[in-house]
mmCIF file of C-alpha atoms and ligand atoms in Angstrom:
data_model
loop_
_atom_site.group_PDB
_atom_site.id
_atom_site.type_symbol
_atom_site.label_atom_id
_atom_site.label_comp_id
_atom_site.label_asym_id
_atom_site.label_seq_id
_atom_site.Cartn_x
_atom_site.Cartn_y
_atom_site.Cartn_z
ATOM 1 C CA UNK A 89 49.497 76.336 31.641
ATOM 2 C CA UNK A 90 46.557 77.276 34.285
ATOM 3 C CA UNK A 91 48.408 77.145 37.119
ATOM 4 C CA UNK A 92 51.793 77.726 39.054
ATOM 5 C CA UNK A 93 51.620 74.043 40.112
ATOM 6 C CA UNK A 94 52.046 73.299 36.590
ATOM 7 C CA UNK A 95 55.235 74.961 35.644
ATOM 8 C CA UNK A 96 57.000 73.475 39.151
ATOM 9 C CA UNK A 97 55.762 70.210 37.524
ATOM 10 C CA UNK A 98 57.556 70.420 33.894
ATOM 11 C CA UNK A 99 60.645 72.145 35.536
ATOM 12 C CA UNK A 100 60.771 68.837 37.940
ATOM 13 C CA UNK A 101 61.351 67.122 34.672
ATOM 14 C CA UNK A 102 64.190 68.921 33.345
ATOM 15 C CA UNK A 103 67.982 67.666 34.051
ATOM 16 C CA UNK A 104 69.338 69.931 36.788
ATOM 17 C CA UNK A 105 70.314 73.338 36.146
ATOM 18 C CA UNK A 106 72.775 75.317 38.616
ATOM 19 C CA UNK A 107 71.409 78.919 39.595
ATOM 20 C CA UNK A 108 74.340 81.040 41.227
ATOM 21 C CA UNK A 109 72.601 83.674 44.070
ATOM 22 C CA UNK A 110 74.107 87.095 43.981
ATOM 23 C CA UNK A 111 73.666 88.489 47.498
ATOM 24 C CA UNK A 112 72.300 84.571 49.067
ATOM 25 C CA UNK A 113 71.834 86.548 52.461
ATOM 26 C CA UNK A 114 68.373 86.602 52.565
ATOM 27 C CA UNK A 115 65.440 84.581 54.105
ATOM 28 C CA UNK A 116 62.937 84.087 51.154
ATOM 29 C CA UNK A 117 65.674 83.335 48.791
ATOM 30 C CA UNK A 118 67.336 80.723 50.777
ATOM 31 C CA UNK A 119 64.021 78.916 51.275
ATOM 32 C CA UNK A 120 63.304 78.994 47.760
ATOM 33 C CA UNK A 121 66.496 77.808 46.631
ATOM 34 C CA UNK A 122 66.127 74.828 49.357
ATOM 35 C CA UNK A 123 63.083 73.955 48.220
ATOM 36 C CA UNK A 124 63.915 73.874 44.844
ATOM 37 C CA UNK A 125 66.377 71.590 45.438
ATOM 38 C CA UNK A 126 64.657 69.537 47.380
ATOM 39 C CA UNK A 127 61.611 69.401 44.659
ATOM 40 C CA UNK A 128 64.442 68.879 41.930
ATOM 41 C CA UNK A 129 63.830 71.657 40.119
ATOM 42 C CA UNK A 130 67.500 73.483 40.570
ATOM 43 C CA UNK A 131 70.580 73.369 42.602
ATOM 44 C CA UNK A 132 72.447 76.525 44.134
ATOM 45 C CA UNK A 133 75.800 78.286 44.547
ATOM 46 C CA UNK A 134 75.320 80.521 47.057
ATOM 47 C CA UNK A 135 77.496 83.692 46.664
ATOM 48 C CA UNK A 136 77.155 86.437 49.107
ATOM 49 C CA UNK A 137 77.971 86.583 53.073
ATOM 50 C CA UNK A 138 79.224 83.150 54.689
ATOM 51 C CA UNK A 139 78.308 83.909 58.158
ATOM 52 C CA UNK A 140 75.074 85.320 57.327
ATOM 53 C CA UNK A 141 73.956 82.640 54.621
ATOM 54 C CA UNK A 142 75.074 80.027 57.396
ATOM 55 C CA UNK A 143 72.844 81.915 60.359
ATOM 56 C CA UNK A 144 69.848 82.032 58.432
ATOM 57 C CA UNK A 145 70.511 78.053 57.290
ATOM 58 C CA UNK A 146 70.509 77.100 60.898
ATOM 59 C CA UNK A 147 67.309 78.434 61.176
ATOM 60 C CA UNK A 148 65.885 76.683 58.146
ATOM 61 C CA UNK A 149 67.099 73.722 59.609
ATOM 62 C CA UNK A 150 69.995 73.045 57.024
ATOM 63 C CA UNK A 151 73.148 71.748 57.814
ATOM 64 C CA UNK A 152 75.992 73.806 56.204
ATOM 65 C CA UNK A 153 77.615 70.703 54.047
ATOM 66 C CA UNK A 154 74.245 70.586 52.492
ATOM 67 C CA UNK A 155 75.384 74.196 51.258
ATOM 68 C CA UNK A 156 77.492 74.872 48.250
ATOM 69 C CA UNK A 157 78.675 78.890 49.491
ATOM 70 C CA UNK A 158 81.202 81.453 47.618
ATOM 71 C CA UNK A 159 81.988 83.849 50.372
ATOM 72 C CA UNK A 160 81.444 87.425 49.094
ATOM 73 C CA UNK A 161 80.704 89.881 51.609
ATOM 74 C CA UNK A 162 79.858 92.996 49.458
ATOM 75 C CA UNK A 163 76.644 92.391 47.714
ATOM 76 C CA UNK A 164 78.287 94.096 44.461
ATOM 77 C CA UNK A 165 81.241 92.006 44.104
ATOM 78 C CA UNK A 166 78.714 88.928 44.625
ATOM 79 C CA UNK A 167 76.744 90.114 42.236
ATOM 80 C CA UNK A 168 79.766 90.321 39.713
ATOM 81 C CA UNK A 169 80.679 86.552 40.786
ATOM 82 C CA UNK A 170 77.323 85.489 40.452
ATOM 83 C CA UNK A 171 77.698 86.184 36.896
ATOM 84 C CA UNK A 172 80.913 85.145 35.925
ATOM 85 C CA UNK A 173 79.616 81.612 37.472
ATOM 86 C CA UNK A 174 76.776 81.448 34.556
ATOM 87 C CA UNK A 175 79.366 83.033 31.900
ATOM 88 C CA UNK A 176 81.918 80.678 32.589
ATOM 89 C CA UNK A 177 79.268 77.972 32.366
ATOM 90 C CA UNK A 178 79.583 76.759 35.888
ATOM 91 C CA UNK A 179 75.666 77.759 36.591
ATOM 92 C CA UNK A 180 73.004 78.091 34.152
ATOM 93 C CA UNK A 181 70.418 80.430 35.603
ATOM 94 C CA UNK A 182 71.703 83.921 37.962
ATOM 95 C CA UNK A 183 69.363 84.738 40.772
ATOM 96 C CA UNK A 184 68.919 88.287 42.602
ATOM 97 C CA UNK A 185 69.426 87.834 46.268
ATOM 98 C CA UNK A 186 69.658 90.849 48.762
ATOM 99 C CA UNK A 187 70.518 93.788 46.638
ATOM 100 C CA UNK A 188 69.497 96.357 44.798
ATOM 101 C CA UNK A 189 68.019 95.730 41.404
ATOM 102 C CA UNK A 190 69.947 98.324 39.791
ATOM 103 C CA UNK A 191 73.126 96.831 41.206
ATOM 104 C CA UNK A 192 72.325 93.512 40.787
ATOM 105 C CA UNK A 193 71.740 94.232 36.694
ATOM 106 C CA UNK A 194 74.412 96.406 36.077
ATOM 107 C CA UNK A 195 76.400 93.287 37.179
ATOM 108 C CA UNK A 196 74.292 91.075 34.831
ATOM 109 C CA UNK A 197 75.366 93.909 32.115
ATOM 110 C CA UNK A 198 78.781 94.289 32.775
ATOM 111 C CA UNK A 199 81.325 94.564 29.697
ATOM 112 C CA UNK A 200 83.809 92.006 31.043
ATOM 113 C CA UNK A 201 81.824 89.049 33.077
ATOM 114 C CA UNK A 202 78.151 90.104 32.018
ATOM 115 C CA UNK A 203 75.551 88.056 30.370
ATOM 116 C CA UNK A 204 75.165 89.991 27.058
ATOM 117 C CA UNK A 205 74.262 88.607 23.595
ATOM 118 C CA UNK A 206 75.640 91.711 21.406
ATOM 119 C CA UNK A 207 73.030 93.998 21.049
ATOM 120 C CA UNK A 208 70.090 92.421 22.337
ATOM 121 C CA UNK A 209 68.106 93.687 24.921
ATOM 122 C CA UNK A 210 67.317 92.234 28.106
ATOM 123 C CA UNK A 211 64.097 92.732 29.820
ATOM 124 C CA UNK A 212 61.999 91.157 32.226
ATOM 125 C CA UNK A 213 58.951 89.038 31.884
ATOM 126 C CA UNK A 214 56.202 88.316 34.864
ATOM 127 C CA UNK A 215 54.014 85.721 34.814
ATOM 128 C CA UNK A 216 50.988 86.122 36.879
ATOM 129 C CA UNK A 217 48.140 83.757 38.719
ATOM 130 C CA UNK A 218 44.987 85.656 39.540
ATOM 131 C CA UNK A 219 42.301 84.406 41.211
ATOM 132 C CA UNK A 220 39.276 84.097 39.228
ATOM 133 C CA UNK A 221 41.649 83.762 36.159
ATOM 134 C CA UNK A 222 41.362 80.607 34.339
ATOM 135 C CA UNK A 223 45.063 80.906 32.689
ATOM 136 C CA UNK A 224 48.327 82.562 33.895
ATOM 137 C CA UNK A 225 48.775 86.234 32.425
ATOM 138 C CA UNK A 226 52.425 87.263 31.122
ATOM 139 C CA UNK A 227 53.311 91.170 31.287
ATOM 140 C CA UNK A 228 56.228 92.934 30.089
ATOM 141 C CA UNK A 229 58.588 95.006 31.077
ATOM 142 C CA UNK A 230 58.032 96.355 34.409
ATOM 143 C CA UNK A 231 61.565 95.915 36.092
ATOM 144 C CA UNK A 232 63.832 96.830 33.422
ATOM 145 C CA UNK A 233 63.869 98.885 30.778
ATOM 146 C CA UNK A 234 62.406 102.300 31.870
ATOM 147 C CA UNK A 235 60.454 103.683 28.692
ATOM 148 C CA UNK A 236 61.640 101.648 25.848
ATOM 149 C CA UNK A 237 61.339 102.610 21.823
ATOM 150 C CA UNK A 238 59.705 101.393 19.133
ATOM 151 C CA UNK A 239 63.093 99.091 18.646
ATOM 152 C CA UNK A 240 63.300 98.249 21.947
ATOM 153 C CA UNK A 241 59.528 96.831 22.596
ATOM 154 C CA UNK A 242 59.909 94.620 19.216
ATOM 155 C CA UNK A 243 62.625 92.879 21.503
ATOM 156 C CA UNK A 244 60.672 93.143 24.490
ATOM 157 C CA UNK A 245 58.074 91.441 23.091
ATOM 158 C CA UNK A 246 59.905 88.895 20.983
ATOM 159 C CA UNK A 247 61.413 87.854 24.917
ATOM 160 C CA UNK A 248 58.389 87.423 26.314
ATOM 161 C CA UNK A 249 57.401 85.025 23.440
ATOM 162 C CA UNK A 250 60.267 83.269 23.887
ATOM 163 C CA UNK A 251 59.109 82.506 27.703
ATOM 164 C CA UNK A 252 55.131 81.961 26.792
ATOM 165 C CA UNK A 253 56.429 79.535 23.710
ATOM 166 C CA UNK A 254 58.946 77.800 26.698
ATOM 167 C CA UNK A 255 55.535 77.215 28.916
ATOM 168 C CA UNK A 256 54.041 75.806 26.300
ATOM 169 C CA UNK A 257 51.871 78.742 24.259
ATOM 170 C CA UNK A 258 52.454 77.958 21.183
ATOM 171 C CA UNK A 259 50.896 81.154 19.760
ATOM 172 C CA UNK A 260 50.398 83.894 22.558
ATOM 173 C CA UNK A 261 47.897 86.804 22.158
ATOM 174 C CA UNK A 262 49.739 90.110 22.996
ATOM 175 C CA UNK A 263 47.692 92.547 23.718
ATOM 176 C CA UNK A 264 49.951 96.054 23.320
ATOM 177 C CA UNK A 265 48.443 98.271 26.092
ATOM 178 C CA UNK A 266 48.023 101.934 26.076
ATOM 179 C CA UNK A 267 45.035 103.647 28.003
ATOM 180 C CA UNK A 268 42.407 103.718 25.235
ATOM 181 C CA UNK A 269 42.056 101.747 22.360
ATOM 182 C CA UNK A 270 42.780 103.822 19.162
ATOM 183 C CA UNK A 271 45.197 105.274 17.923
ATOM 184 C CA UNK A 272 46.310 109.278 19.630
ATOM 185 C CA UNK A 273 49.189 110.714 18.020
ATOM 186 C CA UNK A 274 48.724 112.606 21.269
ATOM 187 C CA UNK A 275 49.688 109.345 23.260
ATOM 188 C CA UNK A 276 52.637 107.854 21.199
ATOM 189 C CA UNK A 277 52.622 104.547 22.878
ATOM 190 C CA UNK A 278 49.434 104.242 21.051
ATOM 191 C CA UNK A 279 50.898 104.780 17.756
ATOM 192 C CA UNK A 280 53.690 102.025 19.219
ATOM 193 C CA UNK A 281 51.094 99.665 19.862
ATOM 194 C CA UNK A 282 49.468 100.172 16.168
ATOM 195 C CA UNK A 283 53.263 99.354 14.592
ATOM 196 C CA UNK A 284 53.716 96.242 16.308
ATOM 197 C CA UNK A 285 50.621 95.201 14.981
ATOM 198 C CA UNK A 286 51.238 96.142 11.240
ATOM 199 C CA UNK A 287 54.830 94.685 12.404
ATOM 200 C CA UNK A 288 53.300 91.293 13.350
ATOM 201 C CA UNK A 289 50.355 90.959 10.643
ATOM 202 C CA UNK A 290 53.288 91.170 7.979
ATOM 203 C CA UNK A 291 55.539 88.514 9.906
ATOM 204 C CA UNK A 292 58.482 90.598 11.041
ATOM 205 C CA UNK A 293 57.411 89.237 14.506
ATOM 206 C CA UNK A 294 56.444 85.731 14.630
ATOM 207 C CA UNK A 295 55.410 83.154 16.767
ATOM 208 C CA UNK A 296 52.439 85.145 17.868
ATOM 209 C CA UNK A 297 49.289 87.389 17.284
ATOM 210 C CA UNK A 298 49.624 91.029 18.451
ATOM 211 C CA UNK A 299 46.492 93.750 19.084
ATOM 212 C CA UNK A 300 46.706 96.984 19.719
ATOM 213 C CA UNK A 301 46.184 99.305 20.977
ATOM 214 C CA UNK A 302 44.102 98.067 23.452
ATOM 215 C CA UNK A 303 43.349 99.525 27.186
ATOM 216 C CA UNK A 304 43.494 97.131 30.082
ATOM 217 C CA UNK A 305 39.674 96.182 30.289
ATOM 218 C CA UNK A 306 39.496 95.433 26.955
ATOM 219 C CA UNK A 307 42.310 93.155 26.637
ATOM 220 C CA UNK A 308 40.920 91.112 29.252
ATOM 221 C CA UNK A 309 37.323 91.143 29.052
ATOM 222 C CA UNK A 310 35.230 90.020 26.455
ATOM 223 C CA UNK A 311 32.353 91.738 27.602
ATOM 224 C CA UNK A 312 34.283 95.020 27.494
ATOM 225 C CA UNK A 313 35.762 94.533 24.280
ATOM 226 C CA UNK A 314 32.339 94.027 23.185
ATOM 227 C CA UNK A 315 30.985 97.009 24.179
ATOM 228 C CA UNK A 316 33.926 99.024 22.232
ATOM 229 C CA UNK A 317 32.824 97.271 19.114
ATOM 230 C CA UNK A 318 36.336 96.119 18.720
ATOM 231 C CA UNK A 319 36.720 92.411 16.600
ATOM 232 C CA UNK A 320 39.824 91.275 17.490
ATOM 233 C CA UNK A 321 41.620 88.203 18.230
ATOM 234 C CA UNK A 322 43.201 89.278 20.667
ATOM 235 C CA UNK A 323 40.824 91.874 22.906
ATOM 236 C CA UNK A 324 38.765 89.833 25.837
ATOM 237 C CA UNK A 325 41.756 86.912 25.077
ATOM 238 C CA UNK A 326 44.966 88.602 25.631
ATOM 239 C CA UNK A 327 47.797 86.273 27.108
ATOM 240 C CA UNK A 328 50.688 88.474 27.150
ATOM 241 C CA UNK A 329 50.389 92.104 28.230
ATOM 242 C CA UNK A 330 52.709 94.477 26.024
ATOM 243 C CA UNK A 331 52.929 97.597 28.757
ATOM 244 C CA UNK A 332 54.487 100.757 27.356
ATOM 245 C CA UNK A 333 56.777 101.667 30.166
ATOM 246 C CA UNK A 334 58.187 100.505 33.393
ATOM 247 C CA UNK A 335 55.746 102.114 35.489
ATOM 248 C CA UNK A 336 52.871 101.188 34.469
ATOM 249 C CA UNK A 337 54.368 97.302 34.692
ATOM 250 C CA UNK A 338 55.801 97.589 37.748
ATOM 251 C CA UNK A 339 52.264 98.783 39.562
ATOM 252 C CA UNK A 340 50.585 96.038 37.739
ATOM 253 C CA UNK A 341 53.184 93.797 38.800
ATOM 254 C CA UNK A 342 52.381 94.542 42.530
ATOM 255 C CA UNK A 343 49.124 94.589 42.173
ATOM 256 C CA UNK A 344 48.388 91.202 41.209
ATOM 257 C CA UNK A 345 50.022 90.977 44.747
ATOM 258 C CA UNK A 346 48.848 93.286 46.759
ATOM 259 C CA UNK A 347 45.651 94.002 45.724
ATOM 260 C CA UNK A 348 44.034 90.547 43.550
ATOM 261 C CA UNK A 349 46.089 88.204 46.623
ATOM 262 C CA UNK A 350 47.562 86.659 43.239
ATOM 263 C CA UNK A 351 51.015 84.590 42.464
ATOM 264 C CA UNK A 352 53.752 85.556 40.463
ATOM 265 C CA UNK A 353 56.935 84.911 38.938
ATOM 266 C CA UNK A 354 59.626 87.068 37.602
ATOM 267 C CA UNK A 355 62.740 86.399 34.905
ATOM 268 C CA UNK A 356 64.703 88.563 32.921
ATOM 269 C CA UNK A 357 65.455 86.723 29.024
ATOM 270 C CA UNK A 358 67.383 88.363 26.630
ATOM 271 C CA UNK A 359 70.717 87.697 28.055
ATOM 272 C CA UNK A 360 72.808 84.236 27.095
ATOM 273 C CA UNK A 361 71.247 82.779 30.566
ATOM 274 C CA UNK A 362 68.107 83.521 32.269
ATOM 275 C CA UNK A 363 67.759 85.580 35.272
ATOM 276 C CA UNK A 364 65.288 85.313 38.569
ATOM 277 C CA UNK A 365 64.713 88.560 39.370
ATOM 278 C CA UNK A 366 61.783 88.891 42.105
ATOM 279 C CA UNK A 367 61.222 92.276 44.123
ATOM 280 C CA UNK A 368 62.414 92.121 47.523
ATOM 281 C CA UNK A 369 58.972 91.925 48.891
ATOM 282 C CA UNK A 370 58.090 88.874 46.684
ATOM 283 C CA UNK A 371 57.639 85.816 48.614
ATOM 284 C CA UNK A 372 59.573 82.178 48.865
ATOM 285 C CA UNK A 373 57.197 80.882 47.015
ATOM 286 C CA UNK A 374 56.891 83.983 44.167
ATOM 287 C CA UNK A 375 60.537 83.416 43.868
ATOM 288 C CA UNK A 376 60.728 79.154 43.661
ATOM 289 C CA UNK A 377 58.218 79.769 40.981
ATOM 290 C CA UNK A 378 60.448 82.176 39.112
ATOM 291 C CA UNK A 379 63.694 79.896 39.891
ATOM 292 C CA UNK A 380 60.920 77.208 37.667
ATOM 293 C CA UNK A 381 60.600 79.892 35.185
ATOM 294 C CA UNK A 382 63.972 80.538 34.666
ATOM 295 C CA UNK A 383 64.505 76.974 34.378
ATOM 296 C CA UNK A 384 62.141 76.237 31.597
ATOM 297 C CA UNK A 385 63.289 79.459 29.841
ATOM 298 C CA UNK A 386 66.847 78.457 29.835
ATOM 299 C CA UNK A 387 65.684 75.558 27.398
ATOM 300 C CA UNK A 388 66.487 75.380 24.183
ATOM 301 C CA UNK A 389 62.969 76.376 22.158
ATOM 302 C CA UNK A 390 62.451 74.102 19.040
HETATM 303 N N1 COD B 155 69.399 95.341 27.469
HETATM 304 C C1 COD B 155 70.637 95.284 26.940
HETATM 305 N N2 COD B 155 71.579 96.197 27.230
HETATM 306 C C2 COD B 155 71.278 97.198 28.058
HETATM 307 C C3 COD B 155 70.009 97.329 28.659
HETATM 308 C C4 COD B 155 69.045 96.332 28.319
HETATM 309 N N3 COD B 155 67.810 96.350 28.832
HETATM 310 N N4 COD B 155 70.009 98.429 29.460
HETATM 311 C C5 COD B 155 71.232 98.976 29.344
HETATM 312 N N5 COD B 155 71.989 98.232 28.508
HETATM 313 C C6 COD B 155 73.392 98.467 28.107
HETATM 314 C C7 COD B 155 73.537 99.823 27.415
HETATM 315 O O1 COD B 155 73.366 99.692 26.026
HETATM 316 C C8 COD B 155 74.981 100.180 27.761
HETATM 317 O O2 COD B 155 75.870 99.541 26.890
HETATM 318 C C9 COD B 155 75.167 99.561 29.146
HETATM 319 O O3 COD B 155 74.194 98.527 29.275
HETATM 320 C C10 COD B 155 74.944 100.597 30.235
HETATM 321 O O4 COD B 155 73.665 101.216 29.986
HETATM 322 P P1 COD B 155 73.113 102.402 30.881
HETATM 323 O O5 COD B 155 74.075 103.539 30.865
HETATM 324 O O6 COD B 155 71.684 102.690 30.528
HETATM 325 O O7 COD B 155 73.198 101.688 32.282
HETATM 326 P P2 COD B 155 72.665 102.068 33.658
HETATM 327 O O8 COD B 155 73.544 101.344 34.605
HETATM 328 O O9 COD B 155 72.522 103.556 33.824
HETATM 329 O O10 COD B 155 71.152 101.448 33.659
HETATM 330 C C11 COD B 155 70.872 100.117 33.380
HETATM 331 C C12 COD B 155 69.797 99.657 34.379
HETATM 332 C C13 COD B 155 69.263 98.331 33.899
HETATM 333 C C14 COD B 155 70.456 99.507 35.727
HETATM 334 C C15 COD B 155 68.662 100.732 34.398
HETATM 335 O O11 COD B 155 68.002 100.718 33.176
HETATM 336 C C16 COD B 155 67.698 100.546 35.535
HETATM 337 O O12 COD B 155 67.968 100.954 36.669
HETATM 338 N N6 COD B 155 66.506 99.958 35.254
HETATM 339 C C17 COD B 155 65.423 99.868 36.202
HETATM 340 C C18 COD B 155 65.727 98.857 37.284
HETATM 341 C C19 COD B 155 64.784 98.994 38.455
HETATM 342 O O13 COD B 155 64.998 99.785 39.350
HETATM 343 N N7 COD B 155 63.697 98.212 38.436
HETATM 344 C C20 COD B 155 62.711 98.194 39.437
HETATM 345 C C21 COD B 155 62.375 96.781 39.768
HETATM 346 S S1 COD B 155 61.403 96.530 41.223
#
């Protein structure tokens, strides 16, 4: 898929999923979630503060029995409902609403109600729309796990497979990303990179083709993979970005934003239900796409 526009489309054709809100006090959320429903892409359960959920409806111009709400003043307890809605099977997708993300997943991780699959790891995928871009751009993890292992990344990038392959990629490039392009014992997320390579060319991950490593310029450019000299399938192509920590993710993240006037759309996979989790700052319409996204992702892959 090119476009945004395109993944509202194929999630308008999917029979309705639930998402349950953790924290539903909040304006962007609530006008995603309305016009989700409206564009039959998802229904919500609303779990957070009554009276404020209801305010910011009047303004919106909803009429509370429109509303399906699970009063839950404190944002952590709602968060902890939220949940237990998807575990018990009563919603299929959790959404992030006003709180803190590191609340709002160690509800998602909790022992009792959470939405772990034994030992798997969660993390969190973005999709991106940049201008000039002919095709939307996938990066990993820059909102959850902080500076993963070797062990860890094989997961992270096996999830964010799982989400390209649910868009409709049948076989993604990944491009692992460090800040040069060979390997620096010096810079072990170089040596990383190299491993998931060897990892993927001998089919212990499958389902796509992995590079690296490569820096950011020549993952994306032809032109500057050129110059490098570096013959890859991948380098100048790259659909997924692989980052090697949460930083480097998370400014990337934003800066498709902030700084390249971009879209995006965020979901954390991994877990036995997807999860929209947007940044605060993200827009209605960054966050209807990720409700989408969470959507398609919560299909069954064949
Ligand atoms: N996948 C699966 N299980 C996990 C994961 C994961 N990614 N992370 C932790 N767990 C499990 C652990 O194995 C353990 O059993 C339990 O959860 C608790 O783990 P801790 O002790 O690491 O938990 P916390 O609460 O200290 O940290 C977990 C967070 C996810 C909250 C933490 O990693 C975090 O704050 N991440 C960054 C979130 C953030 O601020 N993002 C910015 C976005 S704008």
């Amino acid at each position: 898929m090119r476009r945004f526009e395109e993944v509202l489309e194929k999630a308008k054709g999917i029979p309705t999923c639930k998402v349950a809100v953790a924290a539903a006090e909040d304006e962007h959320v609530l006008e995603a979630v309305l016009a989700a429903k409206k564009q039959g892409i998802a229904e919500a359960v609303l779990v957070g503060d009554k009276e404020k959920i209801l305010a910011l409806a009047t303004q919106c111009g909803v009429a509370a029995d429109d509303l399906t709400i699970v009063h839950e003043a404190n944002p952590a307890k709602a968060a902890l409902e939220a949940v237990r809605l998807v575990s018990s099977g009563e919603a299929q997708v959790v959404m992030k609403g006003l709180i803190p993300t590191a609340d709002f997943l160690r509800a998602v991780l909790n022992k009792d109600v959470g939405l772990r699959q034994g030992k798997q790891v969660l993390s969190h995928v973005a999709v991106m729309e940049i201008p000039g871009r002919e095709k939307l751009l996938f990066m990993s993890d820059g909102a959850m796990n902080m500076r993963p292992d070797l062990p860890q990344k094989v997961q992270i990038l096996k999830n964010v497979v799982h989400v390209a392959h649910a868009l409709g990629l049948e076989k993604p490039r990944v491009a692992a990303l460090a800040a040069v392009e060979v390997v620096n014992p010096d810079m072990p997320e170089t040596v990383d990179a190299a491993a998931l390579t060897k990892m993927c060319e001998r089919g212990q991950i499958k389902g796509c083709i992995v590079d690296g490593p490569l820096a950011l310029d020549n993952a994306l450019s032809e032109e500057a993979a050129h110059h490098k000299g570096i013959v890859s399938e991948v380098a100048g192509r790259a659909d997924v970005l692989l980052v090697p920590e949460i930083i480097c993710g998370n400014m990337l993240y934003k800066a498709a934003t902030f700084l390249a006037q971009g879209a995006v759309a965020g979901v954390v996979v991994g877990a036995k239900a997807p999860i929209v989790m947007t940044s605060r700052a993200d827009s209605s319409a960054a966050k209807l796409q990720s409700i989408a996204l969470a959507v398609l992702a919560a299909q069954p892959q064949k």
